[in-house]
mmCIF file of C-alpha atoms in Angstrom:
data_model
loop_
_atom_site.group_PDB
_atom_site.id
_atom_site.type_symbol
_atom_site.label_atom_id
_atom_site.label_comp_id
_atom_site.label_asym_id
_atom_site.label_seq_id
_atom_site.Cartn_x
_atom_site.Cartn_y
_atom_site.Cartn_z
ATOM 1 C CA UNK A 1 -19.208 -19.030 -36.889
ATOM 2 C CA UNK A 2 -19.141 -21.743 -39.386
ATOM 3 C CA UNK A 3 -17.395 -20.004 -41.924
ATOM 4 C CA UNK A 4 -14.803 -18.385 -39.295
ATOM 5 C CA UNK A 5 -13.666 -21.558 -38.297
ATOM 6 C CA UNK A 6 -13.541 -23.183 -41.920
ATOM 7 C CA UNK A 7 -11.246 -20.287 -43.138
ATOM 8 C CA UNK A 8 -9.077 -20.507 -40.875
ATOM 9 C CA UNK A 9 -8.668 -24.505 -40.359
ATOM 10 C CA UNK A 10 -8.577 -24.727 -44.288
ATOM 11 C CA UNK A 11 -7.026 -21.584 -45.783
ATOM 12 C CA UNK A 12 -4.610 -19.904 -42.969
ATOM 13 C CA UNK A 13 -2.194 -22.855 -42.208
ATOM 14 C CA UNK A 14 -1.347 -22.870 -46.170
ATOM 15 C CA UNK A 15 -1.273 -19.079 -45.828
ATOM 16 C CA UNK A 16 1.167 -18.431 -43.539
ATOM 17 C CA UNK A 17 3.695 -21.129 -44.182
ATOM 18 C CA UNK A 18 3.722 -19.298 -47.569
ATOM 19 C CA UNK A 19 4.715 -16.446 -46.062
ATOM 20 C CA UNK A 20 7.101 -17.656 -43.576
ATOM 21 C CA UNK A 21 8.645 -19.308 -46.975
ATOM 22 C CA UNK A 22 8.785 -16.002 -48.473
ATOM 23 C CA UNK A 23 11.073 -14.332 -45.443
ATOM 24 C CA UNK A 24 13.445 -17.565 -44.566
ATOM 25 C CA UNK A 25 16.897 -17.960 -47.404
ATOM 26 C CA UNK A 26 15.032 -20.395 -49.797
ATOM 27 C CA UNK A 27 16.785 -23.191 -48.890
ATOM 28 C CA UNK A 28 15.680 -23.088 -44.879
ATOM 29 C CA UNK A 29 11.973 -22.303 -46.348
ATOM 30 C CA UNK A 30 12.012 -25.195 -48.297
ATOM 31 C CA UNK A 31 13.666 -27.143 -45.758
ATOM 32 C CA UNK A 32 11.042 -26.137 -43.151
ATOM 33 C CA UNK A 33 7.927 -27.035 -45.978
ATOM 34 C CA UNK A 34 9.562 -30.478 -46.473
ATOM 35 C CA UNK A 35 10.887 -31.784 -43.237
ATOM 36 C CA UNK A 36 7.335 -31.490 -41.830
ATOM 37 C CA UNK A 37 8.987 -29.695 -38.633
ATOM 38 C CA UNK A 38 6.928 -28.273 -36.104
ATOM 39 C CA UNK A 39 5.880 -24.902 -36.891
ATOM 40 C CA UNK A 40 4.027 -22.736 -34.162
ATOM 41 C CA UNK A 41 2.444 -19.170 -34.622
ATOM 42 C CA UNK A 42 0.594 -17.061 -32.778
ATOM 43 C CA UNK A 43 -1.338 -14.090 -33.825
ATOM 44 C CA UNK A 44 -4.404 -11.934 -33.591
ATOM 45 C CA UNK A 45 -7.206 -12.622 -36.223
ATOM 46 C CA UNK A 46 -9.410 -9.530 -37.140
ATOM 47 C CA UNK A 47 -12.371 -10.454 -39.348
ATOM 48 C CA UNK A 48 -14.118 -7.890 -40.765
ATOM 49 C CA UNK A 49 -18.325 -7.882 -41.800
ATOM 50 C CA UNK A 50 -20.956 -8.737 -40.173
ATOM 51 C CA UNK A 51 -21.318 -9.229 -36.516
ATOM 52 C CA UNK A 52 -21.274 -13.348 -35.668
ATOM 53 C CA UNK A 53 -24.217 -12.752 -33.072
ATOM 54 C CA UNK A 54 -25.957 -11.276 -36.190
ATOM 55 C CA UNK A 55 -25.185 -13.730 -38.039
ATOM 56 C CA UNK A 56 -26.232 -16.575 -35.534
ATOM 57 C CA UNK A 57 -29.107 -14.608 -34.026
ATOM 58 C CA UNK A 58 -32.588 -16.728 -34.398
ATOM 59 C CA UNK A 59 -35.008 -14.932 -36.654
ATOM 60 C CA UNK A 60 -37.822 -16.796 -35.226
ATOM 61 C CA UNK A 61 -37.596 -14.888 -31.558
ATOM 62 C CA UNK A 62 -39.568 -12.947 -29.772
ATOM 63 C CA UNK A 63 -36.554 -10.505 -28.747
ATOM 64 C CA UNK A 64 -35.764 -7.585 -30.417
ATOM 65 C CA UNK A 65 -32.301 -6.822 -29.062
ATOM 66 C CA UNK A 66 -29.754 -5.334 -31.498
ATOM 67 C CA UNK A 67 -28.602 -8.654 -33.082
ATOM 68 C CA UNK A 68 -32.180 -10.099 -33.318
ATOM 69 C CA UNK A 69 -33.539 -7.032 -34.894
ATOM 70 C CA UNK A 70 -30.584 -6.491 -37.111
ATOM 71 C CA UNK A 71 -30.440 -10.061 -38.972
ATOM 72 C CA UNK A 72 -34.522 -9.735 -39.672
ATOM 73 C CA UNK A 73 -33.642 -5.950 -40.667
ATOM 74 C CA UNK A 74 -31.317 -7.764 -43.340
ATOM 75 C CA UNK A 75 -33.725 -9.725 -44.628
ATOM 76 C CA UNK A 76 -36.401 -6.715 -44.757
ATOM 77 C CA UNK A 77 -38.601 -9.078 -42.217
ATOM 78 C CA UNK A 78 -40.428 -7.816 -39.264
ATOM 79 C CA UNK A 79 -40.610 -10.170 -36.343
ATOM 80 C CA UNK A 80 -43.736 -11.910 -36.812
ATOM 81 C CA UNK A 81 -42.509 -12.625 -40.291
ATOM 82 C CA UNK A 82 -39.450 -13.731 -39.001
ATOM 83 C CA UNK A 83 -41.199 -16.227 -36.454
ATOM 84 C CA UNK A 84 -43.347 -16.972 -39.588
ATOM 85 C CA UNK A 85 -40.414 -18.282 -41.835
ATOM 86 C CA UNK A 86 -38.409 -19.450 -38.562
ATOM 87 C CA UNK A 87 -41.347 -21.594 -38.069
ATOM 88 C CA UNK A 88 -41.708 -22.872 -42.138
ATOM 89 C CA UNK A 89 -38.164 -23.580 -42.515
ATOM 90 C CA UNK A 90 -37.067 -25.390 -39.192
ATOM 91 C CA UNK A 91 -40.389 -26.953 -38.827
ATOM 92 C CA UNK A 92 -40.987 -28.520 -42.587
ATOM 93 C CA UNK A 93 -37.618 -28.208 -44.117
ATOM 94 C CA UNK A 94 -35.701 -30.212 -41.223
ATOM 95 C CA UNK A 95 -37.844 -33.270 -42.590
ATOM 96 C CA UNK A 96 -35.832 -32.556 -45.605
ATOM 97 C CA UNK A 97 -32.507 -31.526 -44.819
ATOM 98 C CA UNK A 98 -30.742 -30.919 -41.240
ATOM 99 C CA UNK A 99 -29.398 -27.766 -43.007
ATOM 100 C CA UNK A 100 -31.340 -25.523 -40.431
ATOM 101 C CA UNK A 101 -30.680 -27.222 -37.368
ATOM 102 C CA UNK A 102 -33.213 -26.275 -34.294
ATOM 103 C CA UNK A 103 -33.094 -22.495 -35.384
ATOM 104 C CA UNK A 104 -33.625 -19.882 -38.426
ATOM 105 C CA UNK A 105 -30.144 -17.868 -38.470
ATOM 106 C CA UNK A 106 -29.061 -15.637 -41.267
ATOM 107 C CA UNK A 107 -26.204 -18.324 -41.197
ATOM 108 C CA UNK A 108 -28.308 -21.775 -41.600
ATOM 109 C CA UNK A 109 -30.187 -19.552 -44.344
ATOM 110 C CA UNK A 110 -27.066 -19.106 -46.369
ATOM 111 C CA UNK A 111 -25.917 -22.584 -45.873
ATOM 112 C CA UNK A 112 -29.560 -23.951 -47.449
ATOM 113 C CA UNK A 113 -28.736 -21.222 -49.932
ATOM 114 C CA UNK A 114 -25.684 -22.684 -50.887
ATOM 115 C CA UNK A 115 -27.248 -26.541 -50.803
ATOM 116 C CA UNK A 116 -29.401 -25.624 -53.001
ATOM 117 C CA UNK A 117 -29.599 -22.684 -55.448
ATOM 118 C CA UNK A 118 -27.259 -24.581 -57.872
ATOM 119 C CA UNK A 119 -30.199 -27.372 -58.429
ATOM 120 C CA UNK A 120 -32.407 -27.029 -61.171
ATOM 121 C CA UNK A 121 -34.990 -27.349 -59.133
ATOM 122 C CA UNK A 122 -34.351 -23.966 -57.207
ATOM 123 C CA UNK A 123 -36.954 -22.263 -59.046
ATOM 124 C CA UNK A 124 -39.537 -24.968 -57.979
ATOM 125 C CA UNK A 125 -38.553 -25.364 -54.488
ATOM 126 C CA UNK A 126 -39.015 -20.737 -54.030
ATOM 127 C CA UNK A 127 -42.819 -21.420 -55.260
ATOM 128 C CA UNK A 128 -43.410 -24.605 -53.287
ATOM 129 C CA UNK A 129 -41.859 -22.237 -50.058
ATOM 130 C CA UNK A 130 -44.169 -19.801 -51.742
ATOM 131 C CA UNK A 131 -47.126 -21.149 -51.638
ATOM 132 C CA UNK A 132 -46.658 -21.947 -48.319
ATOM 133 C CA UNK A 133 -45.701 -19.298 -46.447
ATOM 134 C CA UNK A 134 -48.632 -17.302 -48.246
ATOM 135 C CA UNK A 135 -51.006 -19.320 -46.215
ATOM 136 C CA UNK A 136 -48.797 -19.259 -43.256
ATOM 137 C CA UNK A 137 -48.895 -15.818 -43.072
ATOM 138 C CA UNK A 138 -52.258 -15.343 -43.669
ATOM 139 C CA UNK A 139 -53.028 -17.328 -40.716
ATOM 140 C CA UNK A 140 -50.495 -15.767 -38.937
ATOM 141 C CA UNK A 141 -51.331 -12.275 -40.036
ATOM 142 C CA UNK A 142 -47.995 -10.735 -40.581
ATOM 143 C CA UNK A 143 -48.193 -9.899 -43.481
ATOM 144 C CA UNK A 144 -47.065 -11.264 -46.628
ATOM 145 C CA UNK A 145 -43.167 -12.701 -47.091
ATOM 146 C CA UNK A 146 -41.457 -12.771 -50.955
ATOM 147 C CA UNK A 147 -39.470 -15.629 -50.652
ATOM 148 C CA UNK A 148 -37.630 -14.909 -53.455
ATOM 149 C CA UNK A 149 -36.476 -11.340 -52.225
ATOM 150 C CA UNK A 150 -35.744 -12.652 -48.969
ATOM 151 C CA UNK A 151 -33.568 -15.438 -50.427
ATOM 152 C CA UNK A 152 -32.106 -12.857 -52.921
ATOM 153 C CA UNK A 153 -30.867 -11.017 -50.085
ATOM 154 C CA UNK A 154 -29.529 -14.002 -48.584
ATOM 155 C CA UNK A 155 -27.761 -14.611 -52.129
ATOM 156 C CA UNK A 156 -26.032 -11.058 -51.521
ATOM 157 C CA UNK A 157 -24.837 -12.229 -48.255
ATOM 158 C CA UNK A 158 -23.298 -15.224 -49.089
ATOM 159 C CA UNK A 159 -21.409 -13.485 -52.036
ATOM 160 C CA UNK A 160 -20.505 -10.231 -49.293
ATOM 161 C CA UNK A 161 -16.961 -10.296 -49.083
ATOM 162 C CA UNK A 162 -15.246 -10.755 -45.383
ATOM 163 C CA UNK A 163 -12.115 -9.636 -44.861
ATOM 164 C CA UNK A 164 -9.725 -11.829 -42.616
ATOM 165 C CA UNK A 165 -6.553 -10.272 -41.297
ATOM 166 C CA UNK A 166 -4.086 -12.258 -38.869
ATOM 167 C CA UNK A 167 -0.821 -10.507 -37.310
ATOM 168 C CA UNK A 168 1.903 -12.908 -36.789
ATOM 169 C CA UNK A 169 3.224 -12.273 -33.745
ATOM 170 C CA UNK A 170 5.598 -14.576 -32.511
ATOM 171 C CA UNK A 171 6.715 -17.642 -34.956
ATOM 172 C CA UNK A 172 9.324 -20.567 -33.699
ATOM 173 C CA UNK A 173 10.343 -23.842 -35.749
ATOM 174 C CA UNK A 174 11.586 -27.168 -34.149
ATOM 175 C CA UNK A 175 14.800 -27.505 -36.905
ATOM 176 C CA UNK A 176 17.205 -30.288 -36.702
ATOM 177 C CA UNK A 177 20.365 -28.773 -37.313
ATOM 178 C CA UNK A 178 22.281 -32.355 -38.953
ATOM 179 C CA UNK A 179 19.375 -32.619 -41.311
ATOM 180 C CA UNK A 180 19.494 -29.158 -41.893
ATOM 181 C CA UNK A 181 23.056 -28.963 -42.437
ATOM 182 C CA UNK A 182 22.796 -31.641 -44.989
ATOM 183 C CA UNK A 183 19.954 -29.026 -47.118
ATOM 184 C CA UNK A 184 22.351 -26.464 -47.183
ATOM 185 C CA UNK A 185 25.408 -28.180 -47.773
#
C-alpha cells in the first residue's frame, strides 16, 4: 500500500496538470500552472501487479488462505519457513531498524531491501542472516532457508514494474476571469 499511496501523492498531481496543460490554448495552461488556481479532478485509478493483500499478507501466519500462501509461494517458502524468517526478521532486526514493523510482508521485505542492498555491507549482513536462520531452522525443523535466494527474489520484486492508469473523468478550475483577461491580453 505504501508504494500506491507514494505514487500517487508524489507523481500524479505533476502528471496530470501536465496533461491538462497539454489540452488548454497555451496561454490558459500556463495561466492555470502559474496562478496556483484551484484545480479539482476526479478519476478512477487502475494499478496493475500484484495483489496489495499479497503484498501486505504476513508471512509469519499460520493461515494459508490465497494471499498468505501466495506471498510465501513468491518467495519459494513454505509456511514454517515463513514463520521461521517472520520470526528472525521482526524479532532481531526491529532492534535494528523499524523497517519491518510488527509483521514479515513481502512489502516490509522490499522496503529493508531497498534500506539496505546499496551498503557495502549487504554481503555481510545475508551471512550474518545466514548463519542465523540455519540454526533457526534447524531448531525449528523446516527445513533450510537461502537467504540470499529469498532476498534475490525480493530484488526482482522491487524492480517488477506496476503499471498505474488513472481516467480523468471530470476536471473543473476556479479561474479569475480579470486576471485571466490580463494573460491573454
Amino acid at each position: 500500500m505504501w508504494l500506491v499511496k507514494k505514487v500517487i501523492t508524489s507523481f500524479v498531481p505533476a502528471v496530470i496538470a501536465s496533461q491538462i496543460q497539454e489540452v488548454l490554448p497555451p496561454e490558459l495552461g500556463q495561466y492555470v500552472r502559474d496562478s496556483g488556481s484551484a484545480v479539482n479532478a476526479s478519476g478512477k485509478f487502475h494499478l496493475s501487479g500484484e495483489r496489495l493483500e499479497v503484498l501486505d499478507a504476513d508471512l509469519g501466519a499460520e493461515t494459508q488462505d490465497g494471499a498468505h500462501s501466495r506471498a510465501r509461494e513468491m518467495l519459494g517458502l513454505t509456511v514454517r519457513q515463513g514463520q521461521t524468517l517472520a520470526l528472525l526478521l521482526t524479532q532481531t532486526l526491529n532492534s535494528l531498524s523499524r523497517v519491518m514493523n510488527d509483521k514479515c510482508t513481502l512489502n516490509s521485505l522490499m522496503e529493508y531491501f531497498l534500506h539496505f542492498a546499496g551498503l557495502e555491507e549487504w554481503d555481510t549482513i545475508l551471512r550474518s542472516l545466514q548463519e542465523v536462520l540455519e540454526i533457526e531452522s534447524e531448531a525449528q525443523g523446516c527445513g533450510s532457508i537461502d537467504i540470499s535466494r529469498v532476498m534475490g527474489k525480493v530484488a526482482g520484486l522491487v524492480r517488477k514494474q506496476k503499471k498505474l492508469e488513472f481516467e480523468l473523468q471530470s476536471l473543473s478550475v476556479h479561474v479569475q476571469t480579470r486576471a485571466l483577461a490580463e494573460v491573454l491580453a
